[in-house]
Every structure is written in structure tokens, then in C-alpha cells.
Coordinates of C-alpha atoms in Angstrom, one line a residue:
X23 CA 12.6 30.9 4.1
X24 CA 12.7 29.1 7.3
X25 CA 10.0 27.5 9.5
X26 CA 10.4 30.1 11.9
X27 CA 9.2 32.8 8.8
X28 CA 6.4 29.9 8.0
X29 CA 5.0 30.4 11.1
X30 CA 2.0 32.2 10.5
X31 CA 1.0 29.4 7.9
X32 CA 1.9 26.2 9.4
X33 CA -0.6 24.2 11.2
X34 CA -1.5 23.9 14.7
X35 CA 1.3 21.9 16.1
X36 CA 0.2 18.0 16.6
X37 CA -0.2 17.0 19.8
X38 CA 1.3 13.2 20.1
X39 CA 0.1 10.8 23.0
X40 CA 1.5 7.6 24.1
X41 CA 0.1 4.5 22.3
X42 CA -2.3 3.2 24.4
X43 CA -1.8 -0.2 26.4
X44 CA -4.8 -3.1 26.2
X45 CA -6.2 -2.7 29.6
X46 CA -5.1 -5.7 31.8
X47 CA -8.0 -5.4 34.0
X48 CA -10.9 -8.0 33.5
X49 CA -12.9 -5.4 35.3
X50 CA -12.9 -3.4 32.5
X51 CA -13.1 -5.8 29.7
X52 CA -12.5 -9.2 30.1
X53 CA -15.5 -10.0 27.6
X54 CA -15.9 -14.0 27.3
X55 CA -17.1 -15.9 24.8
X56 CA -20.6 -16.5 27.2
X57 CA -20.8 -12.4 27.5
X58 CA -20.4 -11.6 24.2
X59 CA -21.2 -14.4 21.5
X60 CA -24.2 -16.2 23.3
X61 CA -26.0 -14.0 20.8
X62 CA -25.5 -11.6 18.2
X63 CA -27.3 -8.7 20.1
X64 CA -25.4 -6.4 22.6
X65 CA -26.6 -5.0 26.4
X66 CA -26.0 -1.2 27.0
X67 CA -23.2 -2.6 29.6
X68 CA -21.4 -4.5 27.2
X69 CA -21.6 -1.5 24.7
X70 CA -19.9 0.6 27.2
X71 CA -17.3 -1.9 27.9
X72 CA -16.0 -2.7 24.5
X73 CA -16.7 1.0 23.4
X74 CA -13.4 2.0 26.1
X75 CA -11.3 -0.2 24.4
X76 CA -12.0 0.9 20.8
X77 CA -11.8 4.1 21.8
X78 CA -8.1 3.6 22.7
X79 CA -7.6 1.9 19.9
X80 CA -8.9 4.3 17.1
X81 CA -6.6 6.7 19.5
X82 CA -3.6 4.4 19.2
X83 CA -4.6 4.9 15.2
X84 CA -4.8 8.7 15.3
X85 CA -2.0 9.9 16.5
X86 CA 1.9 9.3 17.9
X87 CA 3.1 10.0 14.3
X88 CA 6.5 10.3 15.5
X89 CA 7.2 6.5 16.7
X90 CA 5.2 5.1 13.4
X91 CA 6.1 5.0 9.6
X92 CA 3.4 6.3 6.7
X93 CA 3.4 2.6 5.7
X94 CA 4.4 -0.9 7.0
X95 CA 7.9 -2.1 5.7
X96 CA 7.2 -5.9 6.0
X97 CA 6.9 -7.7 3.0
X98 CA 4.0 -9.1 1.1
X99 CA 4.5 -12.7 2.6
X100 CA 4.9 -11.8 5.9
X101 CA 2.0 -9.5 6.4
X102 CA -0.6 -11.8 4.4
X103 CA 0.8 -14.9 6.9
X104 CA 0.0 -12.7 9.7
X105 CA -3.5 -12.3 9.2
X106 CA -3.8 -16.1 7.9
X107 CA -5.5 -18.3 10.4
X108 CA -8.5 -21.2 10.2
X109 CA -11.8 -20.7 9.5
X110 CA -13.5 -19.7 12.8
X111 CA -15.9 -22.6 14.1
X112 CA -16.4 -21.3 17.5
X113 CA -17.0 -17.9 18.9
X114 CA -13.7 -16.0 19.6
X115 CA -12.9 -13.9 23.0
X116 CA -13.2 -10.9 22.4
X117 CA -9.9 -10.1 23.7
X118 CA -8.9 -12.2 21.2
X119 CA -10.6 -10.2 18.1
X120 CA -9.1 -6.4 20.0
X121 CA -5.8 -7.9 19.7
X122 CA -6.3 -8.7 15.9
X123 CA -7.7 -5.2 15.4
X124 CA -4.3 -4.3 17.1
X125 CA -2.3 -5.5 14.4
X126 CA -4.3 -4.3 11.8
X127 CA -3.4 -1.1 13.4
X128 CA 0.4 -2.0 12.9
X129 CA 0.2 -3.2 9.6
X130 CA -1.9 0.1 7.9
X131 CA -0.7 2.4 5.8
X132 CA -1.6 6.0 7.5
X133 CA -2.7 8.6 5.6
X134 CA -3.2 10.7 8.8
X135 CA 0.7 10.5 8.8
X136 CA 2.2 14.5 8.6
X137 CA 4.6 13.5 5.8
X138 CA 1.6 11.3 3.7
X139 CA 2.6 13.7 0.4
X140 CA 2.1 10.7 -1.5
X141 CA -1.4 9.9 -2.8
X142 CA -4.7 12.6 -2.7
X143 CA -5.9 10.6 0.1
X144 CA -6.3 13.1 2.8
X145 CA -6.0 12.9 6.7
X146 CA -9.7 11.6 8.4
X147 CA -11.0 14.7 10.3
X148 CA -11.6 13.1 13.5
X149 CA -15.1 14.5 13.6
X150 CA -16.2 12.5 10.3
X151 CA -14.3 9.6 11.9
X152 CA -17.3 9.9 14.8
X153 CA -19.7 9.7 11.4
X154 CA -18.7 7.4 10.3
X155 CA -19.0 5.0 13.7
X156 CA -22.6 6.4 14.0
X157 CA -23.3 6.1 9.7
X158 CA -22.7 1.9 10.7
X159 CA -24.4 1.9 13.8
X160 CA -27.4 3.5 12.6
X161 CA -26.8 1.4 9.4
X162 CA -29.6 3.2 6.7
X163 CA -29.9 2.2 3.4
X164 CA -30.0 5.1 2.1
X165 CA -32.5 4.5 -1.2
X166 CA -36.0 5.0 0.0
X167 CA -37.3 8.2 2.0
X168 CA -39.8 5.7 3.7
X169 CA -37.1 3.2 5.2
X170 CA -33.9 6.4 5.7
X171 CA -36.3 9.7 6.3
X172 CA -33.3 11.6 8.3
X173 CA -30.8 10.3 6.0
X174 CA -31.8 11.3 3.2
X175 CA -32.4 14.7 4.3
X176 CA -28.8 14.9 5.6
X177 CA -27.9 14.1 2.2
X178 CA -29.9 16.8 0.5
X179 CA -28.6 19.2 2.3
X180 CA -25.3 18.7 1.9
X181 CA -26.1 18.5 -2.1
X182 CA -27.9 22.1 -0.6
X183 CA -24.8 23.3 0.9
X184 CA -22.3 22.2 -2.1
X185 CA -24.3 24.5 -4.3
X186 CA -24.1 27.5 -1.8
X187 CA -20.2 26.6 -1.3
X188 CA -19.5 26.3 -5.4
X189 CA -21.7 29.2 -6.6
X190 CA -24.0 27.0 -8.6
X191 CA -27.4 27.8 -9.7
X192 CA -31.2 26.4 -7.5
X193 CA -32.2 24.4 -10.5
X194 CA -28.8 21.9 -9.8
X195 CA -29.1 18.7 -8.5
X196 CA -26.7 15.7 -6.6
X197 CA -26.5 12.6 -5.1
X198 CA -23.7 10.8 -2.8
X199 CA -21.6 7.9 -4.4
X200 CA -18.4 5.6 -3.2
X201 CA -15.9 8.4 -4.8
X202 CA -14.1 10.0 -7.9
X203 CA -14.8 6.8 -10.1
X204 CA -18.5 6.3 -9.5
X205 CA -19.2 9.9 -9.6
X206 CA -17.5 10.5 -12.5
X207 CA -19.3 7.5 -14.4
X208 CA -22.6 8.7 -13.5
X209 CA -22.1 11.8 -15.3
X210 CA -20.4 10.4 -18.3
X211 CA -23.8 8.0 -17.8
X212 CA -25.9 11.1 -17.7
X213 CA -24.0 13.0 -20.7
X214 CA -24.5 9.9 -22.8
X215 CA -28.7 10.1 -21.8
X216 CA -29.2 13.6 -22.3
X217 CA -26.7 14.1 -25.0
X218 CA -27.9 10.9 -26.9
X219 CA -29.7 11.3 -30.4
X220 CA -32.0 8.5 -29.5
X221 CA -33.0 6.7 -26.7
X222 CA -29.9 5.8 -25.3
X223 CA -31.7 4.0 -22.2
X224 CA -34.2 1.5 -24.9
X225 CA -32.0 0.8 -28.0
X226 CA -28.2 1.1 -26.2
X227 CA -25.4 3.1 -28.0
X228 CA -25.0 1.2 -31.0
X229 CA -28.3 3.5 -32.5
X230 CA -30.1 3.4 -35.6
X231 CA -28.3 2.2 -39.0
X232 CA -25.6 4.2 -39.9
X233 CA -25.4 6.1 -36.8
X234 CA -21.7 7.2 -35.8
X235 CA -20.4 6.8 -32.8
X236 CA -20.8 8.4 -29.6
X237 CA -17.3 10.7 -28.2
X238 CA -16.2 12.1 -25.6
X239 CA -12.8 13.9 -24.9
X240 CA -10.4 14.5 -22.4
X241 CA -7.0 15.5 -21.5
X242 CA -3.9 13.6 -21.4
X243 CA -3.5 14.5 -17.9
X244 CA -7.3 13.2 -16.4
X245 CA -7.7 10.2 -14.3
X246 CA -8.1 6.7 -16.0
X247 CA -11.5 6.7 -14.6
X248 CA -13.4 7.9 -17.9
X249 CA -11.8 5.8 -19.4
X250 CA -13.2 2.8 -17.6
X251 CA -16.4 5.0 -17.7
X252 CA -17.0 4.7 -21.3
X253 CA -16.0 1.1 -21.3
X254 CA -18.5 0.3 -18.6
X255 CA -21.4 2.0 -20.5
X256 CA -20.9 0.1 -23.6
X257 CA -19.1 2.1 -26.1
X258 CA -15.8 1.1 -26.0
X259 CA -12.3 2.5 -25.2
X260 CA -12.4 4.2 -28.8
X261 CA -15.2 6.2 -27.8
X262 CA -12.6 8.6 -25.7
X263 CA -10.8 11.1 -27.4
X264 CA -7.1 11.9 -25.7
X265 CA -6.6 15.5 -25.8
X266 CA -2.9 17.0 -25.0
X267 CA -1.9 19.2 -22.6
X268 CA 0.2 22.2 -23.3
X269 CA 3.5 22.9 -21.1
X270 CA 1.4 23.6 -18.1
X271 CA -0.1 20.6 -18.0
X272 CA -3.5 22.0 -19.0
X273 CA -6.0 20.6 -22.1
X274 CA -5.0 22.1 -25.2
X275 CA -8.5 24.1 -26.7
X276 CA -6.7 24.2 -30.2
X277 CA -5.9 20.2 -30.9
X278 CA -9.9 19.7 -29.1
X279 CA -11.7 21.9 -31.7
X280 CA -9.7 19.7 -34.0
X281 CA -10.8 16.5 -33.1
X282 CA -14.5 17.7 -32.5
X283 CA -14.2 18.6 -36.3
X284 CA -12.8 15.7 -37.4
X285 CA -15.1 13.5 -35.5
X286 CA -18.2 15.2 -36.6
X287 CA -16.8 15.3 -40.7
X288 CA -17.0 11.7 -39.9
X289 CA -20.4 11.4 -38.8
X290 CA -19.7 10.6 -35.3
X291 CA -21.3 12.5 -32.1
X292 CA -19.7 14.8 -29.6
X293 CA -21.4 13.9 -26.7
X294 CA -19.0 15.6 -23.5
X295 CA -15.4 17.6 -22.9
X296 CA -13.8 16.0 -19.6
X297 CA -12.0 18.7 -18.0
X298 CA -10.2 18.8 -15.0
X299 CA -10.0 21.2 -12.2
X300 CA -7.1 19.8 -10.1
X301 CA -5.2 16.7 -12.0
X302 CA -4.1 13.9 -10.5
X303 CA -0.4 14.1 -11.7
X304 CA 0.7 17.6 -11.3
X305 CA -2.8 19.4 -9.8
X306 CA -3.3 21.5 -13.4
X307 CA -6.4 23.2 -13.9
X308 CA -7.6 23.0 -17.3
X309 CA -8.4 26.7 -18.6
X310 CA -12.4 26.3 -18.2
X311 CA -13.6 29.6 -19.1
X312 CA -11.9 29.4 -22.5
X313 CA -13.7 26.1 -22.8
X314 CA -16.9 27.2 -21.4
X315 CA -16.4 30.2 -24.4
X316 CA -15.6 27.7 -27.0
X317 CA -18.8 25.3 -26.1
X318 CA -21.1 28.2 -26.0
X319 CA -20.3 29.0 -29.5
X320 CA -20.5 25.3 -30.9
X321 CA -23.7 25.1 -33.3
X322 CA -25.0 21.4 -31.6
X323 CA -24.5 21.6 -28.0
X324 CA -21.7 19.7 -26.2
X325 CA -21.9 18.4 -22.4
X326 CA -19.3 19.6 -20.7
X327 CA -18.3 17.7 -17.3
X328 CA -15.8 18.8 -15.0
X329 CA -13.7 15.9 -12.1
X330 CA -13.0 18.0 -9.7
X331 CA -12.5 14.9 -7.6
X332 CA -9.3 16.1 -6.2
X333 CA -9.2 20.2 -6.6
X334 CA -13.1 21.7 -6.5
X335 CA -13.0 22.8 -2.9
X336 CA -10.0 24.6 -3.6
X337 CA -12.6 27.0 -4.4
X338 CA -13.3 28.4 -1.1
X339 CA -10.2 29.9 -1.3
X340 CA -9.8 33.6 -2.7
X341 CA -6.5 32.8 -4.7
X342 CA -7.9 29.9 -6.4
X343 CA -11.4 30.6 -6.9
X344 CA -11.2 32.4 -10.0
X345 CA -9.5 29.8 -12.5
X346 CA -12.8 27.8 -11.5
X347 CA -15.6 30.5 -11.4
X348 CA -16.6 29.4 -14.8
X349 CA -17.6 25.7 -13.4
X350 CA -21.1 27.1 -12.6
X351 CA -21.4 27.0 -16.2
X352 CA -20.9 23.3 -16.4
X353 CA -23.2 20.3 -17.2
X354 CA -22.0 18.3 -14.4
X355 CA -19.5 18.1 -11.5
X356 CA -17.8 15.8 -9.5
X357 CA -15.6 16.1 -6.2
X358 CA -14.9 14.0 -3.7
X359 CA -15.3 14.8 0.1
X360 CA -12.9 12.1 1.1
X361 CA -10.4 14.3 -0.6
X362 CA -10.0 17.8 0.2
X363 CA -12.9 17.9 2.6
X364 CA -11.1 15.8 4.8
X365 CA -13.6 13.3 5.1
X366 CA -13.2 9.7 6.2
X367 CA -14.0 7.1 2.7
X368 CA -15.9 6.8 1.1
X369 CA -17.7 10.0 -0.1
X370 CA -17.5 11.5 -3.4
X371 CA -20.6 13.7 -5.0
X372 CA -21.9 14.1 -8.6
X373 CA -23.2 17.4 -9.0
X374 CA -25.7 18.1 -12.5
X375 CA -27.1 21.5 -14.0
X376 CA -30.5 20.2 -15.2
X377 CA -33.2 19.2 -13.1
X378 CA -34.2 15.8 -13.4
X379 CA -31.8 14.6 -15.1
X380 CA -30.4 12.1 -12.5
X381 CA -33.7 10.5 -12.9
X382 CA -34.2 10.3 -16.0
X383 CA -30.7 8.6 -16.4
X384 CA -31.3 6.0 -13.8
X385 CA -35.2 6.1 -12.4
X386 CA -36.5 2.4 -12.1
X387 CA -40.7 1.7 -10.9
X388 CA -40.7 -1.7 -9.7
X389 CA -43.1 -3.2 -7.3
X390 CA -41.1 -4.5 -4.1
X391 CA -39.7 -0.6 -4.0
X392 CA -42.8 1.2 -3.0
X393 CA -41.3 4.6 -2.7
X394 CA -43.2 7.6 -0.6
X395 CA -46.3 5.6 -0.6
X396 CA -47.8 7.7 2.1
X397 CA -45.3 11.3 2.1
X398 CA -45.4 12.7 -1.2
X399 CA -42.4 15.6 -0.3
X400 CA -39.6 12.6 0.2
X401 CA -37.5 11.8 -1.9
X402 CA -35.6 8.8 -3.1
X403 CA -32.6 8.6 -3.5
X404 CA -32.2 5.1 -5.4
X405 CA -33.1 7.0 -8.7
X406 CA -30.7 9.4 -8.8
X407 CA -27.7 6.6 -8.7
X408 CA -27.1 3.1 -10.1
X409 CA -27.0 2.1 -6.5
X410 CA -29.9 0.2 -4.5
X411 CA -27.9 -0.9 -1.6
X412 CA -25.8 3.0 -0.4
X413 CA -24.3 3.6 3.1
X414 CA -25.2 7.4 4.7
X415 CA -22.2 8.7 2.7
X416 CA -23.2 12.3 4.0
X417 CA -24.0 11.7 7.7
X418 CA -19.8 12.2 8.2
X419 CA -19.0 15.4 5.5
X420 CA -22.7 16.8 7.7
X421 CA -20.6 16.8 10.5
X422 CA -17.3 18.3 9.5
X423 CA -19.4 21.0 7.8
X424 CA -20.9 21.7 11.1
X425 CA -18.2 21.1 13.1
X426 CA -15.9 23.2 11.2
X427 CA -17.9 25.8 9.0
X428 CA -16.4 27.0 5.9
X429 CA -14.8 29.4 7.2
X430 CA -12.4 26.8 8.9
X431 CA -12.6 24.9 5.3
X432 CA -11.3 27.5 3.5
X433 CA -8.2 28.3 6.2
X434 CA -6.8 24.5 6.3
X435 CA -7.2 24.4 2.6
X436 CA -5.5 27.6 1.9
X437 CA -2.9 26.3 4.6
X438 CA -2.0 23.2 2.7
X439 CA -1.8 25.5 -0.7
X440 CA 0.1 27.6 1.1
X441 CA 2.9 24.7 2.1
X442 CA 3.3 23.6 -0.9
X443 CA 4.2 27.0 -2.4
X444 CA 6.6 27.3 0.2
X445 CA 8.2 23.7 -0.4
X446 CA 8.3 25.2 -4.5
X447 CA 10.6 27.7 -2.9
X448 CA 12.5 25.4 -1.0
X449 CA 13.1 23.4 -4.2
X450 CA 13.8 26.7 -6.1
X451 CA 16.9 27.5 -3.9
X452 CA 17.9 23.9 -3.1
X453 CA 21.2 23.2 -4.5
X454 CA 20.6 20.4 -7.1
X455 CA 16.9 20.4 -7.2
X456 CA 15.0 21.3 -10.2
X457 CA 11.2 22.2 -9.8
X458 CA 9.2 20.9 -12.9
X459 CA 5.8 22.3 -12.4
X460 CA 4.5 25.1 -10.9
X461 CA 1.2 24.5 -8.4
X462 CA -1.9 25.6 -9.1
X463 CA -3.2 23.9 -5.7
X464 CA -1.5 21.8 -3.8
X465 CA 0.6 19.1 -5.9
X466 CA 4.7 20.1 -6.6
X467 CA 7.1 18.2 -9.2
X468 CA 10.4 18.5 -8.6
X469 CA 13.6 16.2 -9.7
X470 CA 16.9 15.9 -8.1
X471 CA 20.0 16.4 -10.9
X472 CA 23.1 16.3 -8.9
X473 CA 25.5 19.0 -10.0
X474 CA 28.1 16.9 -12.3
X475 CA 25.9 13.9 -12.5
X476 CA 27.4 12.1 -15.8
X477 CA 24.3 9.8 -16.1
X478 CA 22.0 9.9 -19.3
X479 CA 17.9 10.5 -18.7
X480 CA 17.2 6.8 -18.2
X481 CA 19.9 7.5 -15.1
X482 CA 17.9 9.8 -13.9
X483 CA 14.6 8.7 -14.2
X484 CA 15.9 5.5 -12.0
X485 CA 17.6 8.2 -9.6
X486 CA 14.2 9.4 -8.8
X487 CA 12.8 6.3 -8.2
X488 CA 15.9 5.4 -5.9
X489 CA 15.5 8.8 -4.0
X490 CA 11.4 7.7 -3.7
X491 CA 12.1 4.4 -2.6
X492 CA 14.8 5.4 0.4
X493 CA 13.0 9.1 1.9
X494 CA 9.8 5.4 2.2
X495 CA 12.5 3.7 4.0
X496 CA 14.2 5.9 5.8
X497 CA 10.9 6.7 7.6
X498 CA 11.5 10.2 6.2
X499 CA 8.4 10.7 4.2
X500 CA 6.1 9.1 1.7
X501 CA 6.0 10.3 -1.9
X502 CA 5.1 9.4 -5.4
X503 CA 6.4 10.1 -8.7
X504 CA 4.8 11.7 -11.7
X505 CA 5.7 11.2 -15.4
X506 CA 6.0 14.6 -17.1
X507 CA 6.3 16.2 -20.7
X508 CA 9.5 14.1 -22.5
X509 CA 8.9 11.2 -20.0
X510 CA 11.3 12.4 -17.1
X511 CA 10.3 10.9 -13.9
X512 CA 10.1 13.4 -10.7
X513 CA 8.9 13.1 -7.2
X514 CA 5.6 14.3 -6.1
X515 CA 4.8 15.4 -3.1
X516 CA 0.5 16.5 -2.6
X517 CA -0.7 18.4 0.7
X518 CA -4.0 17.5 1.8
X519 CA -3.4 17.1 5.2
X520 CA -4.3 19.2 8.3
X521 CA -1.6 17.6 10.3
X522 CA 1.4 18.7 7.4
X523 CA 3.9 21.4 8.8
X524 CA 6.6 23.5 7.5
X525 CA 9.2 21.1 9.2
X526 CA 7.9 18.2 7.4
X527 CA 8.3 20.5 3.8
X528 CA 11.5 21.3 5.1
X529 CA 12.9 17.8 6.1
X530 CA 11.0 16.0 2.8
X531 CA 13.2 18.8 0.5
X532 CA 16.4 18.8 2.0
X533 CA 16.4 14.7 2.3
X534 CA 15.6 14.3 -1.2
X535 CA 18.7 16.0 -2.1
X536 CA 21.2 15.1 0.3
X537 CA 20.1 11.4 -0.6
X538 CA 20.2 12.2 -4.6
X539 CA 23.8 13.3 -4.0
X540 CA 25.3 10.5 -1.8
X541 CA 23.3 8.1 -4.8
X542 CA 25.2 10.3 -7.9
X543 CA 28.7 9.5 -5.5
X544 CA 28.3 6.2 -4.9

């Protein structure tokens, strides 16, 4: 395949402009300490003066991919000493500060950048990027329907349109959080409440005398995060039970029914099943209807959660949509916007089956929060969420729903599946490549094993890193590695980027192996 046959499923082509110059002209902005530090409050002139020269700056930060690595190559030292300077005593010009902002510019890492395959950190959609400027200039605390009325309608109906987009049921429920972590421990939080033989909220987890222990299980593939989730709420890192996968990478359903029985032979208490739809290593989807099946028949029920942090909206499209149609049958949910949604950060979502249950899980009356004292239809946020002080997380993904509709949601993600299929292929009949996994969405593992190589697997494990560490310098493209089955290293390359196209596949695949082989002859 060439990018010529790709044609039809490549992005639109990206349109690079000059980086923009500072405007010389004091006319414009020449903004003096007595214009714009006298006070702390701006005019509407001085607004549309400094609002030009942002403007060319967050362009300067958007695009020219072609003249600018995916991350600085300066080291450590040098980029910390850069941005070292004296405690301000005196207002600064603000010349002064847009020339700072310039550098930070030139010292970010760009996950806007076409060949960002590295991390699930996905290009900003410029439209969210316009959220977000208006989420801090608007600056709600979104807790309280009487101090964020619009907010917090924006937010409900997002939760509204996630549950139209998913195929979940009326009675489900949501709230906005910083991302995959904190969405992911308030449902392990709610689990624990509702799933709790006392009252988990009043007497903690330790329970009565001679109650076992609370458990929850996951794969060997999930994110770290529930781990740090059950440490966090109190019951210890031995309250998660490590599942394995099988050769795709999936939860095994066999070895879980085993440790559930074991666990409750000892006494202890099978709280939640952690599945994944979309892992962070190699983008597996664990086999939820089997595990939907399984819970269903279970005698004492069993919570079952599923991170979509990185995969859910993968849903929208037709080819995917089926290994998850069981998630409507799910306890809880979590995704993150900032993800596949292309959303600026932060924005990730908890999503839970039974009503109220947010609430009850983290609902606080105290007096200095009078909540809806005259409007009994709002609603307030700060007790669906452990957090009182919460940006408008939603005002951005609002936007890019509008701006785009699902419809163009469900194309860009099926586009960025679509590339990484075709770079499996490219690996496939790449002389010296191996792939290692197949993708279910859009994560590929792949190693390089030079034809005639004589090194040993620790050989090539560092061979992989090498080949990482030079496509990074070589301004070629930014991956990351994964550690599969038998702990051989390969490179990993994720698509979740609108600006990605089948020359960048092309040029990541056929680098990694010409620089794999001139490494083996060296």
C-alpha cells in the first residue's frame, strides 16, 4: 500500500503558516507598565490590544509542524535555567511577559505535532482551545447551581449527550472531573459505597469484627490508576487483585472466577471487576460481554466498572462498536474527552448506572454552601464529586460537540483507526519488522529484528530503545515503547490525532527499520 491508495483515509492535508513575528509597532502593543499594571483590572482597549498578540502566539503554537520538533531536545539544566529568574518586585512590561510566553512556546512538548504517536494525549481541537480561553475568562466554580446556573447546565447536558452517544439507559448519571485518574477513583469510591456491607461512609473499610476485606480486580494490562485508587480510599494496595491477560492482551475470565472464589472461601468481599475497553499499552479490549455474562450469574452481585479513559468513544464507530455494546450493562464508566474527543485538558467523565448514587457517595450539607436556596430544579454539582473548587470542564467538549457533531466524531476517529491498520500493514511487509499485536483501536506494537542480528533478547530489548531514542532525535517522530508477554520491549506508536497522515505512518515505519539495521551493523 502506498499513500497515494490511502488517500481516501488520510486526513485533510495540514495547512502550515509562517511563525508569527512579535509586532514591532508600539501602536499595536507597546503595553507599559502604567497601561497595564496600574491595576489588576483591564479596559476593553487594552483587551483588544493584548488579545492580537495572543492570538498570534497560540497561532505560532498551532501550527508550522514542519520547522518544529514533537518535543524540545535541550537538556534538563538548560531549560529549568531558562525560565529561572528573581522574584518579581515590580510590575513587568508586558512585552516583557509575551516574550516569556514565547519561549514557553519553544520549550513545549506538542502533542498537536502529526507524528505525536507517543502518549494518548491527543491534538487540542482548536474549537475547545476557544473553550477553554472563555472557561477562564468566565472563570465559574462550577459547584453550586446558584453561583454557575449556565455552567452547570452545559455540563448536564454533555453527561445528556454521552448517554445518547454510548447507548446507555435515562436512569444513568455523570459528573466532569480533571481526567482518567479522578474519574476512575470516583467510581472505585462509588463501588466501595454501594457495594459495601456496612456503612462504608461512617465506620471506614476496616468494618465490623471479623469482617474480610474489601477486593477489587483488574487486569494486568489496566492503568496504575486503580491502583492508587484503592490506596487513596483506605484499603491498601492488597485490596487489588492482578488478573492476567491472555495472548491478546485481554483479562483472562477463567484465572478471575478463580480468585473471586478464592477470595470469598476466605471471607473477604468482591466489591468491582476493572475492565478495560482500550488499554493503555497495546489498546486491548477486555471481552466485556463474557464478563457482563459471568457477573450476571454470580449469586452476590459484583460492581463491575469499565476505564474507557482512552478507547470508549471508539464506539461511534461501526467496526468497533460491537466489542463494547455490552458497556450499557455496566455499573460505571469512565472516559476522558481530553483523549479521543480531542479536547483540550483537562476533561475526563465518570459515568454511573444508578441514580443517586454520586450523591450518596459524596453529598455533604454544610451551612456556608447554601445550595438552590431559592430554584429548587438546579442542581449542584459539588455532590456528585469530591471536588468543591471545579473549573467548567464541559464548556470546551460543548463546543467541539457542536462544532463538529458526531457525525464528524465518528469520521476522524474511524480515520485515526483506520491509519493505524494501515501502518500494521506497513509493518507486516517491512523487511525486518515484526508486528507484536494486532489493534483493536488505534495503538500498534511492533519490534525491529534485523535479519542476521546475532544479539540475544536483552540485545534487542536495548535495540528498541535505541531505535526510540534516535526516530526522537532525528526529528522523525515521537514514540514510546510497550512491555509485552515474555518482557520483549517494542515500539508503540498511538493515533489520536486529527492532524496524523499516511506519510507520517509511512516515514515513522520505514525509519524505524532503516535505523534498526544501520544499529545491528554498526
Amino acid at each position: 500500500m502506498d499513500s497515494k491508495s490511502f488517500s481516501t483515509l488520510a486526513p485533510n492535508s495540514v495547512i502550515n503558516l509562517p511563525a508569527p513575528k512579535l509586532s514591532n509597532s508600539t501602536n499595536q502593543i507597546n503595553l507599559a507598565t502604567e497601561h497595564i499594571c496600574r491595576g489588576f483590572d483591564w479596559n476593553s482597549e487594552i483587551w483588544d490590544r493584548v488579545a492580537s498578540e495572543i492570538n498570534l502566539l497560540v497561532q505560532k503554537a498551532s501550527t508550522n509542524w514542519d520547522n518544529r520538533p514533537c518535543v524540545p531536545h535541550d537538556d534538563a539544566k538548560h531549560i529549568r535555567n531558562v525560565f529561572q529568574q528573581p522574584l518579581p518586585v515590580k510590575a513587568v512590561e508586558f512585552n516583557t511577559l509575551l516574550g516569556h510566553l514565547h519561549k514557553v512556546v519553544d520549550y513545549s512538548g506538542y502533542n498537536g505535532h502529526p507524528r505525536w504517536l507517543a502518549y494518548i494525549t491527543s491534538s487540542p481541537d482548536p474549537v475547545g482551545v476557544l473553550g477553554a480561553f472563555f472557561t477562564a475568562a468566565i472563570n465559574q466554580n462550577n459547584n453550586l447551581w446558584r453561583i454557575a446556573p449556565g455552567a452547570t447546565s452545559i455540563e448536564l447536558q454533555c453527561i445528556e449527550w454521552f448517554k445518547e452517544m454510548f447507548d446507555l439507559g435515562a436512569d444513568w448519571e455523570g459528573i466532569f472531573s480533571s481526567g482518567g485518574q479522578l474519574a476512575n477513583i470516583i467510581a472505585c469510591a462509588t463501588a466501595r459505597h454501594l457495594q459495601c456491607p456496612w456503612d462504608v461512609r461512617r465506620h471506614g473499610v476496616a468494618g465490623p469484627e471479623g469482617s474480610g476485606r474489601l477486593k477489587f480486580y483488574t487486569s494486568d494490562q489496566a492503568h496504575y490508576c486503580h491502583h492508587q485508587a484503592v490506596e487513596l480510599l483506605g484499603m491498601g494496595s492488597e485490596a487489588i487483585r492482578v488478573v492476567p491477560s491472555d495472548s491478546f492482551y485481554r483479562m483472562r475470565l477463567d484465572r478471575l472466577a478463580e480468585m473471586v472464589a478464592e477470595d470469598r472461601a476466605q471471607g473477604h468481599i468482591p466489591v468491582a471487576v476493572i475492565a478495560t475497553a482500550g488499554t493503555v499499552g497495546t489498546g486491548a479490549i477486555d471481552p466485556l460481554d463474557d464478563l457482563v455474562e459471568w457477573i450476571q450469574n454470580q449469586d452476590e452481585k459484583i460492581w463491575l466498572h469499565i476505564d474507557g479513559a482512552y478507547g470508549l468513544p471508539a464506539y461511534l464507530v461501526p467496526e468497533v462498536s460491537f466489542q463494547m455494546a455490552a458497556m450499557r450493562h455496566a455499573d460505571s464508566i469512565s472516559f476522558d474527552p481530553h483523549k479521543w474527543l480531542y479536547s483540550p485538558l483537562d476533561a475526563g467523565v465518570t459515568l454511573v448506572r444508578h441514580p443517586h448514587a454520586l450523591r450518596q457517595t459524596f453529598g455533604f450539607q454544610v451551612s456556608y454552601l447554601d445550595q438552590n436556596l431559592l430554584d429548587t430544579c438546579g442542581v449542584d454539582l459539588v455532590d456528585f464529586t469530591p471536588e468543591n473548587s471545579r473549573p467548567a470542564r464541559a464548556f470546551k467538549v460543548w463546543l467541539g460537540l457542536m462544532a463538529h457533531g458526531i457525525e464528524g466524531f465518528r469520521t476522524q476517529i474511524g480515520q485515526d483507526i483506520r491509519l493505524i491498520k494501515y501502518m500494521a500493514k506497513l509493518i507486516e511487509t517491512t523487511p525486518d519488522l515484526v508486528l507484536m499485536t494486532e489493534p483493536d483501536l488505534s495503538i500498534v506494537c511492533w519490534r525491529v529484528e534485523p535479519q542476521g542480528y546475532q544479539g540475544n533478547e536483552e540485545d534487542l530489548n536495548h535495540l528498541q530503545v535505541h531505535i526510540l531514542e534516535e526516530l526522537e532525535k532525528q526529528n522523525i517522530a515521537f514514540l514510546s515503547k510497550a512491555k509485552l508477554h515474555g518482557g520483549k520491549l517494542a515500539l508503540r506508536a498511538c493515533v489520536v490525532n486529527f492532524r496524523t497522515q499516511a506519510t507520517d505512518i509511512e516515514a515513522t515505519v520505514q525509519a524505524s527499520a532503516d535505523i534498526g539495521r544501520q544499529a545491528a551493523q554498526a
